[in-house]
XYZ file of C-alpha atoms in Angstrom:
696
model
C -106.474 98.610 9.511
C -104.675 100.355 12.389
C -102.328 98.217 14.458
C -100.585 99.755 17.453
C -96.897 99.265 18.155
C -97.676 97.009 21.121
C -100.103 94.893 19.083
C -97.420 94.471 16.447
C -94.906 93.430 19.118
C -97.303 90.869 20.608
C -98.094 89.445 17.176
C -94.387 89.245 16.280
C -93.700 87.250 19.462
C -96.598 84.843 18.950
C -96.470 84.320 15.172
C -92.851 83.172 15.279
C -93.575 80.507 17.908
C -95.119 77.078 17.460
C -95.495 76.541 21.199
C -97.658 78.549 23.596
C -96.088 81.508 25.415
C -96.974 82.476 29.002
C -98.582 85.929 29.208
C -96.103 86.910 31.926
C -93.189 86.257 29.515
C -94.786 88.446 26.852
C -95.381 91.180 29.435
C -91.775 90.925 30.632
C -90.443 91.112 27.071
C -92.501 94.240 26.310
C -91.908 95.743 29.775
C -95.625 96.139 30.580
C -98.028 94.486 33.049
C -99.902 91.260 32.323
C -103.133 93.247 32.658
C -102.023 95.492 29.777
C -101.441 92.425 27.587
C -104.891 91.074 28.521
C -106.485 94.352 27.402
C -104.801 94.124 23.994
C -106.000 90.579 23.254
C -109.402 91.569 21.883
C -107.747 93.704 19.208
C -105.245 90.907 18.493
C -108.100 88.443 17.888
C -109.799 90.820 15.415
C -106.557 91.233 13.462
C -105.912 87.473 13.343
C -109.414 86.720 12.035
C -108.720 88.786 8.918
C -105.815 86.440 8.110
C -107.699 83.190 8.880
C -105.726 82.698 12.080
C -106.966 82.304 15.636
C -105.722 83.105 19.136
C -105.680 80.103 21.461
C -105.818 80.713 25.230
C -104.816 77.825 27.452
C -104.755 78.911 31.090
C -102.223 81.733 31.277
C -100.576 80.958 27.912
C -101.224 82.198 24.380
C -100.563 80.742 20.939
C -101.623 81.323 17.340
C -103.158 78.524 15.287
C -103.189 78.462 11.493
C -101.220 77.689 8.337
C -97.615 78.809 7.863
C -98.500 80.796 4.746
C -101.076 82.794 6.694
C -98.420 83.502 9.350
C -96.100 84.825 6.644
C -98.953 86.947 5.244
C -99.712 88.644 8.547
C -96.052 89.417 9.246
C -95.655 90.738 5.696
C -98.650 92.986 6.228
C -97.402 94.257 9.571
C -93.981 95.049 8.140
C -95.517 96.887 5.174
C -97.555 99.324 7.286
C -96.711 102.997 7.542
C -96.597 103.003 11.323
C -98.102 105.768 13.391
C -95.811 104.770 16.243
C -92.724 102.640 16.737
C -91.570 100.694 19.750
C -88.307 102.101 21.230
C -86.399 99.161 19.701
C -87.932 99.689 16.238
C -87.250 103.402 16.458
C -83.592 102.680 17.167
C -83.329 100.357 14.148
C -84.998 102.820 11.759
C -82.868 105.668 13.125
C -79.611 103.737 12.623
C -80.636 102.583 9.149
C -81.495 106.142 8.144
C -78.176 107.517 9.435
C -76.056 104.751 7.910
C -77.620 105.160 4.473
C -77.525 108.959 4.424
C -74.829 110.471 2.177
C -75.031 113.907 3.821
C -75.906 115.277 7.289
C -79.526 114.796 8.403
C -81.392 117.447 10.390
C -82.894 116.417 13.731
C -86.364 117.591 12.737
C -86.176 115.372 9.612
C -85.451 112.365 11.811
C -88.240 113.401 14.203
C -90.747 113.516 11.309
C -89.521 110.169 10.040
C -90.009 108.539 13.443
C -93.205 110.429 14.412
C -91.656 111.667 17.671
C -90.423 114.916 19.194
C -86.926 116.273 18.525
C -86.084 115.712 22.212
C -86.878 111.999 21.810
C -84.585 111.777 18.785
C -81.773 113.412 20.793
C -82.159 110.773 23.509
C -82.235 107.972 20.893
C -79.029 109.289 19.308
C -77.094 108.608 22.525
C -77.938 104.889 22.254
C -77.189 104.908 18.521
C -73.777 106.453 19.182
C -72.757 103.585 21.493
C -73.901 100.979 18.960
C -71.942 102.669 16.151
C -68.782 102.775 18.259
C -68.612 98.963 18.155
C -67.961 99.335 14.399
C -65.402 102.147 14.859
C -67.932 104.603 13.416
C -68.388 108.100 14.820
C -71.652 110.022 15.152
C -70.987 113.684 14.414
C -73.549 116.199 15.759
C -73.314 119.955 15.136
C -75.855 122.723 15.656
C -77.213 123.936 12.330
C -75.296 121.143 10.571
C -77.256 118.064 11.490
C -76.137 114.529 12.263
C -74.017 112.137 10.201
C -72.078 108.899 10.545
C -68.364 109.233 9.814
C -66.034 106.284 9.250
C -64.665 103.698 6.867
C -67.082 102.605 4.115
C -66.242 98.979 4.868
C -67.487 99.372 8.439
C -70.592 101.296 7.330
C -71.619 98.314 5.192
C -70.742 95.896 7.992
C -72.953 97.862 10.382
C -75.834 97.959 7.880
C -75.596 94.226 7.321
C -75.486 93.569 11.072
C -78.554 95.774 11.534
C -80.499 93.859 8.892
C -79.346 90.418 10.065
C -80.333 91.131 13.667
C -83.804 92.337 12.736
C -84.664 90.086 9.810
C -85.899 86.514 10.114
C -84.157 84.303 7.550
C -87.310 82.166 7.250
C -89.504 85.121 6.358
C -86.883 86.552 4.038
C -86.671 83.219 2.224
C -90.472 82.998 1.933
C -90.690 86.544 0.603
C -87.936 86.045 -1.967
C -89.479 82.754 -3.081
C -92.923 84.222 -3.768
C -94.319 83.754 -7.255
C -94.274 87.018 -9.243
C -97.855 86.308 -10.320
C -99.016 86.957 -6.745
C -100.138 90.496 -5.835
C -96.825 92.353 -5.455
C -97.781 95.067 -2.997
C -97.309 93.079 0.224
C -94.020 91.570 -0.910
C -92.591 94.846 -2.166
C -93.663 96.919 0.813
C -92.521 94.265 3.276
C -89.083 93.983 1.708
C -88.855 97.757 1.494
C -89.516 98.045 5.225
C -87.340 95.107 6.212
C -84.333 96.419 4.330
C -85.159 100.034 5.142
C -85.687 101.839 1.860
C -83.529 99.616 -0.330
C -85.132 99.542 -3.786
C -87.085 96.287 -4.105
C -86.228 96.131 -7.818
C -82.539 96.088 -6.881
C -83.192 93.168 -4.513
C -85.000 91.280 -7.267
C -82.178 91.998 -9.718
C -79.524 90.881 -7.237
C -81.498 87.721 -6.434
C -81.787 86.908 -10.150
C -78.075 87.521 -10.737
C -77.029 85.344 -7.792
C -79.497 82.606 -8.776
C -78.054 82.471 -12.312
C -74.501 82.687 -10.952
C -75.162 79.744 -8.600
C -75.882 77.570 -11.626
C -72.321 78.172 -12.833
C -70.690 77.342 -9.491
C -69.856 73.684 -8.916
C -70.353 73.830 -5.143
C -73.667 74.644 -3.504
C -74.003 77.490 -0.997
C -75.965 76.702 2.170
C -79.249 78.621 2.491
C -78.106 80.941 5.287
C -75.069 81.999 3.227
C -77.281 82.443 0.142
C -79.456 84.961 2.009
C -76.347 86.615 3.474
C -74.875 86.997 -0.019
C -78.084 88.593 -1.346
C -78.058 91.152 1.479
C -74.311 91.753 1.114
C -74.458 92.367 -2.653
C -77.678 94.414 -2.435
C -76.092 96.785 0.074
C -72.968 97.045 -2.085
C -75.041 97.901 -5.181
C -77.009 100.553 -3.276
C -73.807 102.100 -1.906
C -72.185 102.107 -5.356
C -75.255 103.901 -6.736
C -74.987 106.459 -3.935
C -71.373 107.144 -4.906
C -69.838 105.397 -1.874
C -67.008 103.028 -2.803
C -64.867 100.454 -1.051
C -61.137 101.264 -1.070
C -58.568 98.478 -1.382
C -54.837 98.998 -1.781
C -53.372 97.741 -5.051
C -51.215 95.031 -3.405
C -54.212 93.666 -1.478
C -56.319 93.616 -4.649
C -53.588 91.897 -6.679
C -53.267 89.223 -3.995
C -57.025 88.620 -4.122
C -56.963 88.348 -7.909
C -54.718 85.293 -7.608
C -57.362 83.430 -5.567
C -60.137 81.308 -7.076
C -62.757 83.358 -5.199
C -61.903 86.417 -7.292
C -62.830 84.573 -10.506
C -66.170 83.655 -8.891
C -66.668 87.289 -7.855
C -65.844 88.439 -11.401
C -68.480 86.132 -12.889
C -71.031 87.402 -10.324
C -70.148 91.012 -11.188
C -70.700 90.225 -14.870
C -74.174 88.870 -14.073
C -75.000 91.971 -12.036
C -73.803 94.254 -14.841
C -76.039 92.484 -17.373
C -79.157 92.462 -15.186
C -78.838 95.826 -13.406
C -77.135 97.702 -16.253
C -74.294 99.071 -14.112
C -70.524 98.760 -13.955
C -69.001 97.075 -10.905
C -65.635 98.675 -9.981
C -62.591 96.451 -9.557
C -62.384 97.145 -5.807
C -66.022 96.073 -5.366
C -65.253 92.777 -7.105
C -62.510 92.298 -4.508
C -65.102 93.082 -1.830
C -67.406 90.390 -3.293
C -64.465 87.956 -3.390
C -63.800 88.411 0.315
C -67.421 87.633 1.137
C -67.482 84.604 -1.198
C -64.321 83.369 0.555
C -66.217 83.483 3.876
C -69.341 81.664 2.635
C -70.372 78.233 3.891
C -70.681 75.532 1.243
C -72.400 72.163 1.244
C -69.931 69.264 1.178
C -66.972 71.566 1.749
C -63.802 69.658 0.869
C -61.389 68.790 3.644
C -58.183 69.675 1.833
C -55.172 70.082 4.088
C -52.557 70.669 1.411
C -51.903 74.355 2.008
C -49.865 75.806 4.877
C -52.654 77.706 6.640
C -54.933 74.677 6.335
C -52.306 72.466 7.945
C -52.127 74.740 10.983
C -55.927 74.939 11.124
C -56.244 71.140 10.923
C -54.052 70.782 14.005
C -55.908 73.564 15.812
C -59.288 71.943 15.137
C -58.009 68.572 16.328
C -56.632 70.202 19.479
C -59.958 71.882 20.132
C -61.771 68.534 19.797
C -59.277 66.824 22.118
C -59.724 69.475 24.842
C -63.530 69.220 24.779
C -63.400 65.415 24.532
C -61.148 65.265 27.584
C -63.388 67.574 29.617
C -66.534 65.574 28.860
C -64.828 62.141 28.894
C -65.960 61.504 25.328
C -64.068 59.935 22.438
C -65.245 61.528 19.185
C -64.686 58.885 16.507
C -67.052 60.468 13.997
C -65.096 62.416 11.349
C -68.145 64.608 10.730
C -67.342 66.720 13.803
C -63.805 67.398 12.554
C -64.967 68.098 9.008
C -67.812 70.329 10.191
C -65.549 72.376 12.470
C -62.811 72.626 9.846
C -65.330 73.780 7.231
C -66.659 76.425 9.644
C -63.342 77.667 11.025
C -61.674 78.278 7.677
C -64.096 81.059 6.591
C -64.533 82.131 10.228
C -60.829 82.977 10.595
C -60.965 84.767 7.255
C -63.927 86.826 8.507
C -62.087 87.703 11.723
C -58.893 88.661 9.870
C -60.834 91.028 7.602
C -63.140 92.325 10.377
C -66.212 90.801 8.703
C -68.835 90.429 11.433
C -71.288 87.506 11.421
C -74.773 87.312 12.936
C -75.795 84.296 15.003
C -79.576 84.440 15.581
C -79.402 81.538 18.061
C -76.638 82.991 20.248
C -78.833 83.830 23.264
C -80.495 80.400 23.166
C -77.139 78.610 22.802
C -75.657 80.483 25.783
C -78.712 79.592 27.864
C -79.069 75.905 26.933
C -75.344 75.089 26.606
C -73.948 77.421 29.272
C -71.219 75.049 30.517
C -70.250 73.908 27.013
C -70.141 77.532 25.820
C -67.708 78.398 28.630
C -65.611 75.285 27.916
C -65.379 76.048 24.181
C -64.532 79.712 24.885
C -61.703 78.682 27.207
C -60.415 76.020 24.786
C -60.533 78.436 21.829
C -58.383 80.965 23.729
C -55.719 78.266 24.241
C -55.896 76.849 20.729
C -56.308 79.996 18.606
C -53.700 82.105 20.388
C -53.772 85.793 19.493
C -57.121 85.488 17.714
C -60.162 86.974 19.412
C -63.071 84.733 18.436
C -66.335 86.692 18.860
C -69.242 85.124 20.762
C -71.177 84.673 17.505
C -68.462 82.366 16.145
C -68.132 80.562 19.503
C -71.882 79.945 19.354
C -71.585 78.162 16.007
C -68.696 76.032 17.311
C -70.795 75.090 20.363
C -73.597 73.961 18.030
C -71.182 71.532 16.327
C -70.005 70.117 19.666
C -73.509 70.067 21.169
C -74.838 68.039 18.254
C -71.901 65.591 18.382
C -72.233 65.104 22.145
C -75.978 64.491 21.931
C -75.510 61.964 19.126
C -72.749 60.264 21.096
C -74.939 59.939 24.180
C -78.110 58.877 22.386
C -76.495 55.889 20.684
C -76.491 53.897 23.946
C -79.782 52.616 25.377
C -79.665 53.134 29.171
C -82.155 51.619 31.637
C -82.256 53.174 35.125
C -84.043 52.286 38.367
C -84.919 54.880 41.007
C -85.397 53.619 44.574
C -86.959 55.715 47.329
C -87.130 54.520 50.934
C -89.876 57.084 51.610
C -92.282 55.554 49.112
C -93.270 55.280 45.463
C -94.510 58.883 45.265
C -91.101 60.322 46.101
C -89.411 58.035 43.591
C -91.743 59.321 40.858
C -90.793 62.905 41.646
C -87.090 62.045 41.596
C -87.516 60.070 38.362
C -89.159 63.093 36.758
C -86.193 65.291 37.702
C -83.743 62.724 36.389
C -85.580 62.478 33.062
C -85.314 66.225 32.639
C -81.615 66.385 33.551
C -80.542 63.266 31.620
C -82.586 62.763 28.420
C -80.146 60.052 27.289
C -81.698 57.670 29.837
C -84.060 55.747 27.554
C -85.982 53.871 30.266
C -86.478 55.128 33.814
C -88.432 53.042 36.325
C -89.164 53.627 40.011
C -89.659 51.313 42.974
C -89.996 51.285 46.754
C -87.075 49.868 48.729
C -89.437 47.605 50.690
C -90.843 45.913 47.578
C -87.493 45.516 45.848
C -86.162 42.124 44.768
C -82.583 41.328 43.741
C -83.620 40.062 40.309
C -85.268 43.410 39.597
C -82.058 45.381 40.173
C -80.078 43.103 37.849
C -82.202 44.258 34.875
C -80.953 47.858 35.073
C -77.738 49.589 33.966
C -77.967 52.352 36.568
C -79.440 52.264 40.072
C -80.121 55.495 41.989
C -81.381 55.411 45.567
C -82.302 57.875 48.321
C -81.310 55.339 50.982
C -78.912 52.437 51.588
C -79.544 49.356 49.443
C -78.674 46.267 51.534
C -76.116 43.922 49.983
C -75.222 46.244 47.065
C -72.369 48.640 46.308
C -72.951 49.592 42.647
C -75.571 52.304 43.064
C -75.570 56.102 43.387
C -76.812 57.550 46.662
C -78.719 60.841 46.285
C -81.005 63.183 48.201
C -84.668 63.299 47.094
C -84.217 66.829 45.673
C -80.980 65.951 43.739
C -78.428 68.721 44.328
C -75.783 70.026 41.902
C -72.977 67.699 43.065
C -75.230 64.654 42.658
C -76.182 65.741 39.136
C -72.456 65.975 38.332
C -71.793 62.516 39.833
C -74.544 60.937 37.727
C -73.242 62.790 34.651
C -69.734 61.378 35.196
C -71.143 57.861 35.608
C -73.219 58.193 32.415
C -70.322 59.541 30.379
C -68.072 56.710 31.536
C -70.723 54.037 30.949
C -71.711 55.414 27.550
C -68.047 55.525 26.529
C -67.577 51.852 27.346
C -70.792 50.856 25.572
C -69.873 52.907 22.527
C -66.549 51.103 22.264
C -68.340 47.749 22.413
C -70.871 48.837 19.789
C -68.145 50.111 17.472
C -66.168 46.892 17.820
C -69.293 44.878 17.055
C -70.090 47.112 14.089
C -66.555 46.694 12.799
C -66.812 42.894 13.052
C -70.142 42.960 11.232
C -68.673 45.057 8.427
C -65.837 42.592 8.013
C -68.381 39.804 7.482
C -70.136 41.695 4.688
C -68.450 41.324 1.246
C -67.997 44.547 -0.710
C -68.647 44.523 -4.419
C -68.727 48.254 -5.004
C -66.571 48.772 -8.100
C -66.019 52.444 -7.287
C -64.417 51.532 -3.959
C -61.961 49.143 -5.595
C -61.074 51.750 -8.196
C -60.334 54.325 -5.491
C -58.302 51.776 -3.514
C -56.345 50.984 -6.672
C -55.553 54.681 -7.250
C -54.470 55.280 -3.644
C -52.429 52.079 -3.606
C -50.589 53.261 -6.719
C -49.879 56.633 -5.088
C -48.599 54.814 -1.979
C -46.185 52.749 -4.069
C -45.008 55.821 -5.986
C -44.378 57.884 -2.836
C -42.514 55.072 -1.066
C -40.482 54.384 -4.219
C -39.385 58.037 -4.512
C -38.999 58.651 -0.767
C -35.605 59.741 0.520
C -34.164 61.435 3.599
C -30.762 63.018 2.957
C -28.670 66.125 3.584
C -28.665 69.239 1.410
C -25.383 70.985 0.648
C -26.305 74.104 -1.348
C -26.021 77.590 0.171
C -29.533 78.929 -0.552
C -32.998 77.442 -0.345
C -33.602 78.110 -4.041
C -30.431 76.237 -5.004
C -31.371 73.317 -2.754
C -34.872 73.084 -4.206
C -33.503 73.307 -7.737
C -31.109 70.451 -7.037
C -33.889 68.292 -5.562
C -36.361 68.946 -8.385
C -33.730 68.377 -11.081
C -33.096 64.945 -9.550
C -36.824 64.160 -9.666
C -36.879 65.131 -13.357
C -34.232 62.457 -13.898
C -36.366 59.946 -11.968
C -39.379 60.732 -14.165
C -41.540 62.277 -11.408
C -41.394 65.819 -12.884
C -41.536 67.175 -16.434
C -39.339 70.173 -15.579
C -37.806 71.705 -12.443
C -37.701 75.508 -12.746
C -41.449 76.285 -12.660
C -42.004 73.868 -9.782
C -39.270 75.590 -7.746
C -40.766 78.989 -8.589
C -44.179 77.753 -7.401
C -42.688 76.427 -4.120
C -40.968 79.724 -3.345
C -44.073 81.735 -4.271
C -46.092 79.577 -1.879
C -43.604 80.335 0.900
C -43.679 84.050 0.149
C -47.467 84.240 0.258
C -48.081 82.270 3.443
C -44.943 80.976 5.120
C -44.098 77.263 5.234
C -42.141 76.793 8.469
C -44.243 74.929 11.055
C -44.516 76.953 14.306
C -42.991 75.285 17.372
C -40.771 72.969 15.291
C -37.594 73.067 13.192
C -39.534 71.836 10.148
C -40.741 73.542 6.986
C -43.264 71.892 4.682
C -42.571 73.006 1.108
C -45.534 71.918 -0.972
C -47.315 72.684 -4.212
C -49.510 71.294 -6.972
C -48.265 72.036 -10.477
C -48.789 70.971 -14.077
C -45.093 69.959 -14.357
C -45.472 67.385 -11.557
C -46.255 63.947 -12.996
C -46.368 61.839 -9.810
C -46.811 62.558 -6.088
C -43.585 62.999 -4.126
C -42.848 63.165 -0.400
C -39.321 63.393 0.996
C -37.285 64.758 3.941
C -34.107 66.858 3.648
C -31.724 68.033 6.354
C -30.061 71.431 5.948
C -26.321 71.560 6.507
C -26.883 74.758 8.482
C -30.227 75.913 9.854
C -31.998 78.755 8.042
C -34.557 81.235 9.338
C -37.627 81.033 7.113
C -41.072 82.607 7.203
C -43.411 80.570 9.402
C -47.072 79.707 8.860
C -47.756 82.209 11.652
C -45.741 84.817 9.662
C -42.975 84.733 12.309
C -39.321 83.873 11.467
C -38.602 80.243 12.372
C -35.297 78.364 12.488
C -35.598 75.496 9.974
C -33.272 72.487 10.156
C -35.267 70.046 8.034
C -37.302 70.572 4.883
C -40.250 68.316 4.076
C -41.157 68.287 0.380
C -44.684 67.384 -0.743
C -45.471 67.585 -4.468
C -48.682 66.669 -6.258
C -49.938 66.905 -9.860
C -52.161 69.889 -10.594
C -55.055 67.669 -11.648
C -55.949 64.946 -9.167
C -59.225 63.202 -8.351
C -60.704 64.164 -4.996
C -59.980 60.816 -3.309
C -56.310 61.030 -4.315
C -56.088 64.629 -3.169
C -57.559 63.701 0.223
C -54.899 61.014 0.585
C -52.101 63.497 -0.188
C -53.678 65.917 2.294
C -53.592 63.230 4.981
C -49.796 63.117 4.727
C -49.397 66.792 5.570
C -51.947 66.525 8.407
C -50.163 63.514 9.937
C -46.815 65.303 10.174
C -47.874 67.245 13.261
C -50.496 64.793 14.476
C -48.702 64.443 17.821
C -45.358 65.121 19.544
C -43.967 61.712 18.578
C -44.638 62.347 14.887
C -43.003 65.791 15.034
C -39.936 64.333 16.801
C -39.629 61.616 14.153
C -39.618 64.095 11.263
C -37.199 66.404 13.095
C -34.621 63.770 14.073
C -35.546 60.388 12.531
C -33.441 58.401 10.056
C -34.647 57.509 6.549
C -35.555 53.904 7.442
C -37.512 55.002 10.534
C -39.512 57.646 8.663
C -40.190 55.330 5.718
C -41.449 52.600 8.069
C -43.665 55.156 9.803
C -45.061 56.295 6.437
C -45.740 52.718 5.341
C -47.645 52.087 8.562
C -49.634 55.319 8.133
C -50.516 54.397 4.545
C -51.570 50.901 5.577
C -53.863 52.337 8.244
C -55.314 54.846 5.756
C -56.119 52.078 3.234
C -57.675 49.917 5.967
C -59.914 52.768 7.139
C -60.834 53.611 3.568
C -61.768 49.986 2.892
C -63.762 49.759 6.144
C -65.692 52.991 5.550
C -66.317 52.213 1.888
């Protein structure tokens, strides 16, 4: 069955949509007239019938009706066709894929045959391809009699290939295709995957999928679906490049540093699975490459552990970001899910940025359109918070999704009733009410009335009153024009945000009172409270704030740890000191913008948690968490046993996070006396236990 390039484009637009699309939008997308689209519809209907689907025409809109499986079938079929013609966009994708995967120069006439176009057309297409490749620091080399080839770092070649696939591959369809039962006829699945991934061997994809599926069973944490698909594509491309003789290069020091991280062990186990299933050796550098990608994956129930230096800085940055957005929108985000969600996203995001690992955000255009103001606000806030780090729009888009969801939830929790009054009659009030409903979906009930029929008792029933004319005897209403201009929309938004904030506070207070009336008999809660309470007592018992007199940091730490051995908090001192200094060497422990350094570690020789403050006799310049030299006058010591239950570890993490919670806290740790700091800690611990008890 022959399907033209335009028919395929129309089908691709319609099949992926549940709602009807206006014909003019389809025509605009394909850069043709609406009449041209109308002419193609007869052929579209014939194609759909063969897949038990139908074309629905409602006025000037089009939609496809039928089961999801049939939609997947038709897209699989379309993708599997050997096309007689490509759209310009498809031609560009196939051209780039061909060039990126080639291991030697490709002649122009070979590309022309591949794309079913003239050599002159290929030459024109190469100009666009060259600009796209430049964004990955890749060069397109063209020489007469030599051909065309992509020159650049192998890392960036793979990044470009992955970007190309991610931008042109629907995760939903990819998931459906990978999840197909092997007993089904394989031709559609194999040909579709072959086309989607542009000549990657489908057997390699199946082998990689099997290896990752078996590997996932060994991993305690669960990867989110989008990261699962990303990992399959990432590893598949790596395997194909290894087979083609193209290898990733990592310097020995970088590789050795990776091998110390837990992600390398996960990458090693994945490489072992791949070796068994695909019958090939995975070089050491490629395992490091896998480890970097695993480090950047998103996991379900990602732990909020702020015990390491970089995490401490990130925790403060995330909180600052939330505060800036909260202030702009006059919202108080009490829900910890926003903080945890952003922290879980930003940790791998910063790792991706540091290692130039690009990410694809399929919803970016929609996010920028629907959350334009929020997108701009988050972009501006991110520049202030993450100084020196250029967050790409794709990452900003994901951050906006977190904030957008939190803001919508915050607004929807309050039930608002509004009355619209129009002096010009009930018809005008209906039109204005319709506009208000569209602009402010958080208004649960919206009624309209004429000013002449209005009674005082009616107005009293509503939270918000909006009128197009003066309301005699009343001051608490918003005066607007019938067409509602931009400034009036902003005024109503400010009123809603303020009102919702007040109502939320009342609801939370009521909820808190209700919780206090309900007895808790959950044994697990009491056990966790017991454990944390014991850690609180231990930390306060061991706490001290005194001066250090030794000449070097190592000598000071040795003296401190030896004293804690005598107190029974440590088994031995030397290995703990070595671990503390190694931690400083790898990441820096001085807190930027302060005279504090947080020396911290978890170690098998630590028996009980310890937190203490020490003042240096003379300030020392130490490596900061931002890798810059920082003058340190006080050392904060935080020690924890190597093996701790998650709830205890979260409590220990809260100590490090609270150190730089605000300016007052920083000032206290920089200049406070032992009694002041200990009282502050006791108060913090009391609050933590109260919140833990309240939340259950």
